Amino acid sequence: MFSKFSKRLAPIAVLSSLVITAVLYGVNPGFVKADENKANNAKIKNIIFLIGDGMGTSYTTAYRYMKDNPSTPVMEKTEFDKYLVGAQMTYAEDENENITDSASAATAMSAGVKTYNNAIAVDNDKTEVETVLERAKKLGKATGLVATSEITHATPAAYGAHDESRKNMDAIANDYYDQLINGKHKIDVLLGGGLKNFVRKDRNLTEEFKKDGYSFVTTKEELLKDKNDKILGLFAEGGLDKMIDRSQSTPSLEDMTKAAIERLSKDNDGFFLMVEGSQIDWAGHDNDIVAAMSEMEDFEKAFKAAIDFAKKDGHTLVVATADHSTGGLSVGANGKYNFLVAPIKAAKRTPDFISAEIAKGANVEETLKKYIELELTAEEIQSVKNAAATKKQGDIDNAIEAIFNARSFTGWTTGGHTGEDVNVYAFGPGKEQFYGLIDNTDNAKVIFEILGGVKGKN
């Protein structure tokens, strides 16, 4: 028998159920604001697609704990949470592996084609497949790639190049310059790391891009001062430093995203931009919760920059997701019903950064004290000293990571990728096309449909 309280709640429960059903199936329940409907029906001129590499649901959950205000009775939502619309499947079509790597996942999301691990915008027969960035350029739109890895790394490469292996990053850099669409370079804005892939003994692509009217910048200051619509920005030899380790001369992912949008949005035909928070994945491979949360913050700020632009513009679709999850991160570990963020927040630098200094000869105890605002136990300090005695930075790094994992009750199951579904976030006109459970190939299929034009192979 219902109590008065439960009877009072029953209509609310029914109403909530209707809202949830409507959202899942893309149906207006009848009380969504009229201006919201109008915005959803607006013409889509621009598309910003953001990928948190390795950002499984445990990462977004852990980050929510990190952002929570402990003085309030409820856990606050992150910027991601406000725009959650569904999830996507991530499996690869590889004869040996059904858990995807970044290359096959990015090819699925860029071209709508399942393929083998390591493939860069080619199918299982190693035939080149058209990407959504290439379609956008064929239709006269401006295009851009932004990443915190090398800009030639797997995810951005699968949007702007074609290769049978993600390892061929020099060849991918060549593709960015050599492969033309309608007589023009296919990518107008390239921002990230990977200088070593552009300046080589056999070729200096930075000079070639400059001759064709591109600006070339290597610092945050140069990026912010430059006003050219076409730009190549390479801010590290390889990948950028983690956000928490970055110097003031290196732009954040937010800085690069804003710089890209500022340039691309000048095109009257609109633009397509792919932004990758690349090193969430790298932190997961390393089982490093400090680096992971640092990179999550970097990615969240870039995501918010895209959303803020879309809200003002009214004709921009923003989609954010992950290619896969990494590391088997668990929020809570070792039978403890806790996930403590204070130890993670106590880090001023990543274990990678700290271990590098110790490996160069810095005093263990002084270095730990300098970069970790915790009262470490004698046992914890000794564990790092023991690792330092091996003279191997990897051992030192692992010892420091173990301290943070143990203190925060962070768990990891692997140093590789995992196969669970990942979240999808969307805002702007057309967002309802990403509702519910989709396949990773559906991202490209929907965007191709939005862009229109004739699909073909290169």
XYZ file of C-alpha atoms in Angstrom:
458
model
C 0.000 0.000 0.000
C 1.381 3.435 -0.970
C 2.083 6.027 1.703
C 0.957 9.617 1.184
C 4.539 10.483 0.341
C 4.898 7.784 -2.311
C 1.536 8.744 -3.855
C 2.745 12.294 -4.074
C 5.901 11.120 -5.838
C 4.126 8.833 -8.310
C 3.128 11.569 -10.814
C 6.666 12.944 -10.636
C 8.082 9.493 -11.381
C 5.777 9.118 -14.383
C 6.734 12.572 -15.617
C 10.435 11.777 -15.221
C 9.941 8.518 -17.111
C 8.314 10.384 -19.989
C 11.166 12.872 -20.145
C 13.764 10.092 -20.171
C 11.894 8.191 -22.887
C 11.548 11.348 -24.969
C 15.235 12.156 -24.667
C 16.329 8.629 -25.570
C 14.199 8.563 -28.705
C 14.693 12.181 -29.746
C 11.032 13.100 -29.218
C 9.867 16.446 -27.841
C 7.827 15.610 -24.706
C 5.745 18.741 -25.198
C 7.182 21.010 -22.551
C 10.651 21.684 -23.929
C 11.120 25.407 -24.376
C 10.118 26.722 -27.778
C 13.431 28.525 -28.281
C 15.245 25.251 -27.586
C 13.257 23.547 -30.350
C 14.036 26.437 -32.662
C 17.741 26.132 -31.935
C 17.643 22.382 -32.538
C 16.085 22.979 -35.969
C 18.608 25.611 -37.026
C 20.778 25.029 -40.076
C 24.076 23.357 -39.186
C 26.914 25.424 -40.572
C 29.797 24.319 -38.355
C 30.757 21.018 -36.702
C 33.181 20.685 -33.804
C 33.994 17.079 -32.949
C 35.994 16.512 -29.768
C 37.647 13.219 -28.794
C 38.949 12.467 -25.324
C 41.380 9.715 -26.231
C 41.016 6.876 -23.716
C 38.263 8.738 -21.850
C 36.046 5.906 -20.638
C 33.152 6.434 -18.267
C 35.344 5.790 -15.233
C 37.421 8.827 -16.209
C 34.435 11.138 -16.441
C 33.167 9.754 -13.126
C 36.535 10.194 -11.409
C 36.733 13.725 -12.769
C 33.305 14.477 -11.290
C 34.675 13.471 -7.886
C 37.638 15.776 -8.525
C 35.383 18.741 -9.308
C 32.901 18.137 -6.487
C 32.372 20.878 -3.923
C 32.581 19.047 -0.572
C 30.566 21.782 1.177
C 27.397 20.926 -0.784
C 25.176 17.873 -0.149
C 25.147 16.744 -3.806
C 27.901 16.111 -6.330
C 28.072 18.857 -8.910
C 27.981 18.049 -12.607
C 30.984 18.645 -14.821
C 30.731 20.469 -18.137
C 30.512 17.079 -19.816
C 27.611 15.873 -17.661
C 25.372 18.748 -18.774
C 25.366 17.487 -22.361
C 25.291 13.697 -22.027
C 23.085 12.199 -24.742
C 24.107 8.553 -24.949
C 26.933 6.095 -25.496
C 28.774 4.432 -28.359
C 30.197 0.988 -29.072
C 33.901 0.924 -29.854
C 34.849 -2.550 -31.120
C 37.325 -2.928 -33.987
C 37.069 -5.097 -37.095
C 40.464 -6.725 -36.737
C 41.071 -10.422 -37.364
C 43.218 -10.673 -34.250
C 41.827 -8.056 -31.864
C 38.257 -6.955 -31.159
C 39.266 -4.163 -28.769
C 40.122 -1.080 -30.774
C 43.210 1.045 -30.882
C 43.039 4.778 -31.549
C 43.672 4.454 -35.281
C 40.825 2.083 -36.108
C 38.481 3.928 -33.733
C 39.337 7.272 -35.315
C 38.845 5.811 -38.797
C 35.414 4.564 -37.714
C 34.503 8.025 -36.408
C 36.054 9.937 -39.317
C 35.008 7.731 -42.232
C 32.191 5.491 -40.956
C 34.216 2.356 -41.713
C 35.236 -0.433 -39.350
C 38.822 -1.470 -39.970
C 41.900 -3.098 -38.477
C 43.987 -1.688 -35.644
C 46.726 0.696 -36.860
C 44.738 1.719 -39.967
C 44.700 5.425 -40.818
C 41.589 6.149 -42.925
C 41.922 2.964 -44.943
C 39.617 -0.044 -44.905
C 40.537 -3.692 -44.331
C 41.761 -3.912 -47.923
C 44.004 -0.874 -47.239
C 41.962 1.202 -49.669
C 41.706 4.898 -48.808
C 38.307 6.005 -47.517
C 36.916 9.524 -47.529
C 36.801 11.310 -44.164
C 34.331 13.883 -42.910
C 37.102 16.489 -42.872
C 37.801 15.808 -46.532
C 34.098 16.015 -47.364
C 33.874 19.354 -45.567
C 36.823 20.693 -47.562
C 35.307 19.454 -50.843
C 32.217 21.478 -49.982
C 34.263 24.616 -49.428
C 34.358 24.622 -45.646
C 37.383 25.546 -43.565
C 38.963 22.646 -41.665
C 41.149 22.161 -38.626
C 42.893 19.589 -36.459
C 43.949 20.228 -32.853
C 45.648 17.743 -30.506
C 47.934 17.542 -27.476
C 49.816 14.614 -29.024
C 51.795 14.890 -32.224
C 49.377 16.297 -34.777
C 50.407 13.286 -36.880
C 49.293 10.852 -34.147
C 46.597 8.251 -34.815
C 43.442 10.232 -34.086
C 44.122 13.460 -35.991
C 45.835 11.473 -38.743
C 42.696 9.442 -39.402
C 40.850 12.673 -40.229
C 43.464 14.314 -42.441
C 45.634 11.563 -43.945
C 45.675 7.980 -45.222
C 48.182 5.277 -44.336
C 48.237 1.556 -43.712
C 50.010 2.169 -40.388
C 49.724 4.841 -37.723
C 53.461 4.426 -37.110
C 54.325 6.223 -40.359
C 54.045 9.689 -38.855
C 56.537 11.311 -41.241
C 54.462 10.064 -44.173
C 51.314 11.337 -42.458
C 52.909 14.789 -42.149
C 53.673 14.592 -45.876
C 50.018 13.763 -46.555
C 48.888 16.902 -44.767
C 50.881 18.946 -47.271
C 50.817 16.830 -50.420
C 47.208 15.633 -50.553
C 45.173 18.463 -52.064
C 41.431 18.929 -52.458
C 40.261 21.207 -55.256
C 43.874 22.313 -55.614
C 44.138 23.426 -51.986
C 45.627 21.974 -48.800
C 42.903 20.019 -47.060
C 43.623 21.355 -43.532
C 43.666 25.087 -42.798
C 44.562 24.935 -39.104
C 47.004 22.397 -37.641
C 47.817 22.831 -33.936
C 49.576 20.358 -31.660
C 52.922 18.638 -31.169
C 55.180 16.725 -33.532
C 57.794 19.183 -34.793
C 60.127 16.223 -35.379
C 57.760 14.874 -38.044
C 57.712 18.151 -39.984
C 61.369 19.164 -39.767
C 63.489 16.235 -40.950
C 66.709 15.607 -42.842
C 64.790 14.759 -45.995
C 62.207 17.532 -45.805
C 61.216 20.720 -43.966
C 57.443 20.884 -44.186
C 57.247 24.014 -42.033
C 59.039 25.968 -44.780
C 56.801 24.448 -47.439
C 53.651 25.428 -45.555
C 55.020 28.946 -45.033
C 55.667 29.330 -48.768
C 51.996 28.486 -49.323
C 50.793 31.251 -47.023
C 50.597 29.494 -43.654
C 51.886 31.045 -40.452
C 54.217 28.801 -38.473
C 54.274 29.233 -34.687
C 55.930 27.326 -31.850
C 54.830 29.149 -28.674
C 51.616 30.264 -27.009
C 52.594 33.906 -27.414
C 53.158 33.500 -31.151
C 49.842 31.675 -31.498
C 47.868 34.387 -29.720
C 49.536 37.216 -31.634
C 49.130 35.631 -35.061
C 46.042 36.613 -37.085
C 46.517 34.548 -40.239
C 43.577 32.303 -41.194
C 45.907 29.435 -42.141
C 48.329 28.280 -39.491
C 50.654 25.451 -38.544
C 51.429 25.426 -34.827
C 53.866 22.843 -33.468
C 54.567 23.321 -29.774
C 56.757 20.313 -28.937
C 59.090 17.853 -30.622
C 56.656 15.057 -29.736
C 53.544 15.330 -27.622
C 52.920 18.408 -25.477
C 53.676 18.265 -21.763
C 50.750 17.327 -19.523
C 48.683 20.344 -18.492
C 49.975 20.213 -14.914
C 53.585 20.128 -16.188
C 53.228 22.701 -18.958
C 55.253 25.919 -19.046
C 53.694 29.275 -19.875
C 55.172 29.126 -23.366
C 53.006 26.133 -24.290
C 49.331 26.686 -25.135
C 46.585 24.724 -23.430
C 44.091 22.665 -25.395
C 41.590 25.450 -24.667
C 43.990 28.029 -26.150
C 44.437 25.972 -29.302
C 40.709 25.274 -29.618
C 39.814 28.950 -29.321
C 42.548 29.898 -31.788
C 41.240 27.346 -34.279
C 37.622 28.443 -33.918
C 38.588 32.108 -34.271
C 40.208 31.415 -37.629
C 37.854 28.801 -39.040
C 34.686 30.722 -38.164
C 35.660 33.457 -40.634
C 34.765 31.132 -43.517
C 31.310 31.985 -44.849
C 30.741 28.346 -45.810
C 31.338 27.148 -42.250
C 33.923 24.757 -40.863
C 34.761 21.316 -39.524
C 37.118 21.056 -36.550
C 38.382 17.959 -34.744
C 39.894 18.498 -31.278
C 41.624 15.693 -29.387
C 42.532 15.530 -25.715
C 45.205 13.015 -26.648
C 46.975 12.297 -23.415
C 44.130 11.105 -21.219
C 44.984 7.872 -22.989
C 48.713 8.181 -22.340
C 48.032 8.659 -18.630
C 45.815 5.574 -18.663
C 48.511 3.471 -20.311
C 50.834 4.625 -17.540
C 48.239 3.977 -14.793
C 48.791 7.577 -13.673
C 45.719 9.090 -11.990
C 47.415 12.476 -11.491
C 48.179 12.860 -15.198
C 44.747 11.500 -16.151
C 42.875 14.079 -14.092
C 45.167 16.854 -15.329
C 44.360 15.928 -18.926
C 40.648 15.630 -18.160
C 40.678 19.229 -16.959
C 42.507 20.344 -20.101
C 39.917 18.573 -22.254
C 36.950 19.899 -20.272
C 38.100 23.484 -20.785
C 38.423 22.915 -24.528
C 34.970 21.330 -24.601
C 33.500 24.347 -22.787
C 35.179 26.704 -25.256
C 33.460 24.852 -28.099
C 30.099 24.910 -26.302
C 30.406 28.627 -25.533
C 31.044 29.368 -29.203
C 28.127 27.172 -30.276
C 25.739 28.911 -27.888
C 26.602 32.305 -29.350
C 26.687 31.120 -32.935
C 23.448 29.106 -33.065
C 24.500 27.101 -36.132
C 27.212 24.921 -34.645
C 26.906 21.256 -33.689
C 29.306 20.150 -30.949
C 29.875 16.452 -30.291
C 32.313 15.016 -27.751
C 33.130 11.389 -27.089
C 36.034 8.966 -26.616
C 37.603 6.468 -28.970
C 37.891 3.816 -26.234
C 38.838 3.545 -22.574
C 42.347 2.868 -21.326
C 43.899 1.188 -18.311
C 40.806 -0.345 -16.747
C 40.530 2.581 -14.333
C 38.332 1.881 -11.308
C 36.949 4.559 -9.017
C 37.705 2.781 -5.743
C 39.984 -0.220 -5.267
C 41.229 -2.944 -2.941
C 37.855 -3.495 -1.327
C 37.644 0.098 -0.075
C 34.389 1.960 -0.598
C 36.151 5.241 -1.195
C 37.717 7.360 -3.891
C 39.768 10.131 -2.295
C 40.717 13.078 -4.464
C 42.764 15.024 -1.901
C 45.924 12.967 -2.569
C 45.536 13.543 -6.317
C 45.091 17.277 -5.813
C 48.231 17.297 -3.654
C 50.387 16.731 -6.752
C 52.010 19.824 -8.260
C 53.485 17.809 -11.124
C 52.923 14.395 -12.683
C 54.916 11.363 -11.518
C 56.589 11.442 -14.958
C 57.913 14.926 -14.292
C 58.995 14.146 -10.724
C 60.660 10.865 -11.682
C 62.603 12.559 -14.491
C 64.174 14.959 -12.005
C 65.078 12.135 -9.631
C 66.512 10.085 -12.491
C 68.787 13.042 -13.312
C 70.198 12.925 -9.774
C 67.886 15.120 -7.693
C 67.527 14.178 -4.022
C 64.557 11.814 -3.626
C 63.129 13.156 -0.385
C 63.569 16.824 -1.296
C 62.051 16.335 -4.738
C 59.025 14.484 -3.400
C 58.468 17.209 -0.829
C 58.833 19.917 -3.477
C 56.149 18.519 -5.777
C 53.776 16.590 -3.487
C 51.863 18.401 -0.746
C 51.433 15.312 1.424
C 53.119 14.045 4.569
C 54.640 10.959 3.008
C 55.425 8.007 5.225
C 58.924 6.636 5.637
C 57.811 3.537 3.752
C 56.541 5.588 0.801
C 59.752 7.592 0.590
C 61.832 4.429 0.843
C 59.865 2.816 -1.983
C 60.926 5.660 -4.274
C 64.524 5.471 -3.042
C 64.577 1.766 -3.824
C 63.296 2.507 -7.321
C 65.866 5.268 -7.785
C 68.630 2.783 -6.975
C 67.800 0.955 -10.219
C 68.708 4.093 -12.216
C 65.597 3.530 -14.339
C 63.108 6.387 -14.652
C 60.281 3.934 -15.357
C 60.793 2.247 -11.989
C 60.814 5.617 -10.190
C 57.700 6.700 -12.060
C 55.876 3.489 -11.113
C 56.808 3.893 -7.447
C 55.439 7.447 -7.312
C 52.272 6.462 -9.161
C 51.749 3.643 -6.670
C 51.683 6.173 -3.822
C 48.904 8.202 -5.463
C 46.945 5.095 -6.454
C 47.105 3.654 -2.954
C 46.260 6.935 -1.220
C 43.303 7.713 -3.504
C 42.034 4.115 -3.825
C 42.474 4.212 -7.581
C 42.494 0.847 -9.345
C 43.832 -0.257 -12.733
C 43.446 -3.576 -14.515
C 45.739 -3.150 -17.535
C 48.274 -0.999 -19.284
C 46.282 -1.292 -22.500
C 42.843 -0.450 -23.853
C 39.520 -1.846 -22.645
C 36.391 -2.565 -24.635
C 33.510 -0.950 -22.771
C 31.122 1.580 -24.320
C 32.037 5.255 -23.966
C 29.853 8.301 -23.393
C 28.632 10.677 -26.096
C 27.944 14.357 -25.437
C 26.262 16.753 -27.855
C 24.930 20.294 -28.120
C 23.372 22.355 -30.872
C 21.255 21.659 -33.935
C 21.283 17.980 -34.859
C 22.328 16.766 -31.428
C 19.338 14.391 -31.266
C 20.976 12.278 -33.983
C 23.495 11.132 -31.373
C 20.940 10.097 -28.718
C 20.896 6.598 -27.234
C 23.381 3.820 -28.008
C 25.188 4.295 -31.310
C 28.130 2.637 -33.023
C 31.360 4.590 -33.449
C 30.827 4.519 -37.224
C 27.522 6.373 -36.737
C 29.431 9.541 -35.834
C 30.798 9.796 -39.355
C 27.596 8.602 -40.999
C 25.570 11.328 -39.297
C 28.130 14.004 -40.111
C 28.333 12.885 -43.746
C 24.549 13.194 -43.917
C 24.669 16.668 -42.410
C 27.389 17.776 -44.807
C 25.760 16.281 -47.890
C 27.632 16.051 -51.154
C 28.732 12.898 -52.926
C 30.606 10.258 -50.938
C 33.523 8.698 -52.699
C 36.967 7.147 -52.276
C 40.081 9.244 -52.691
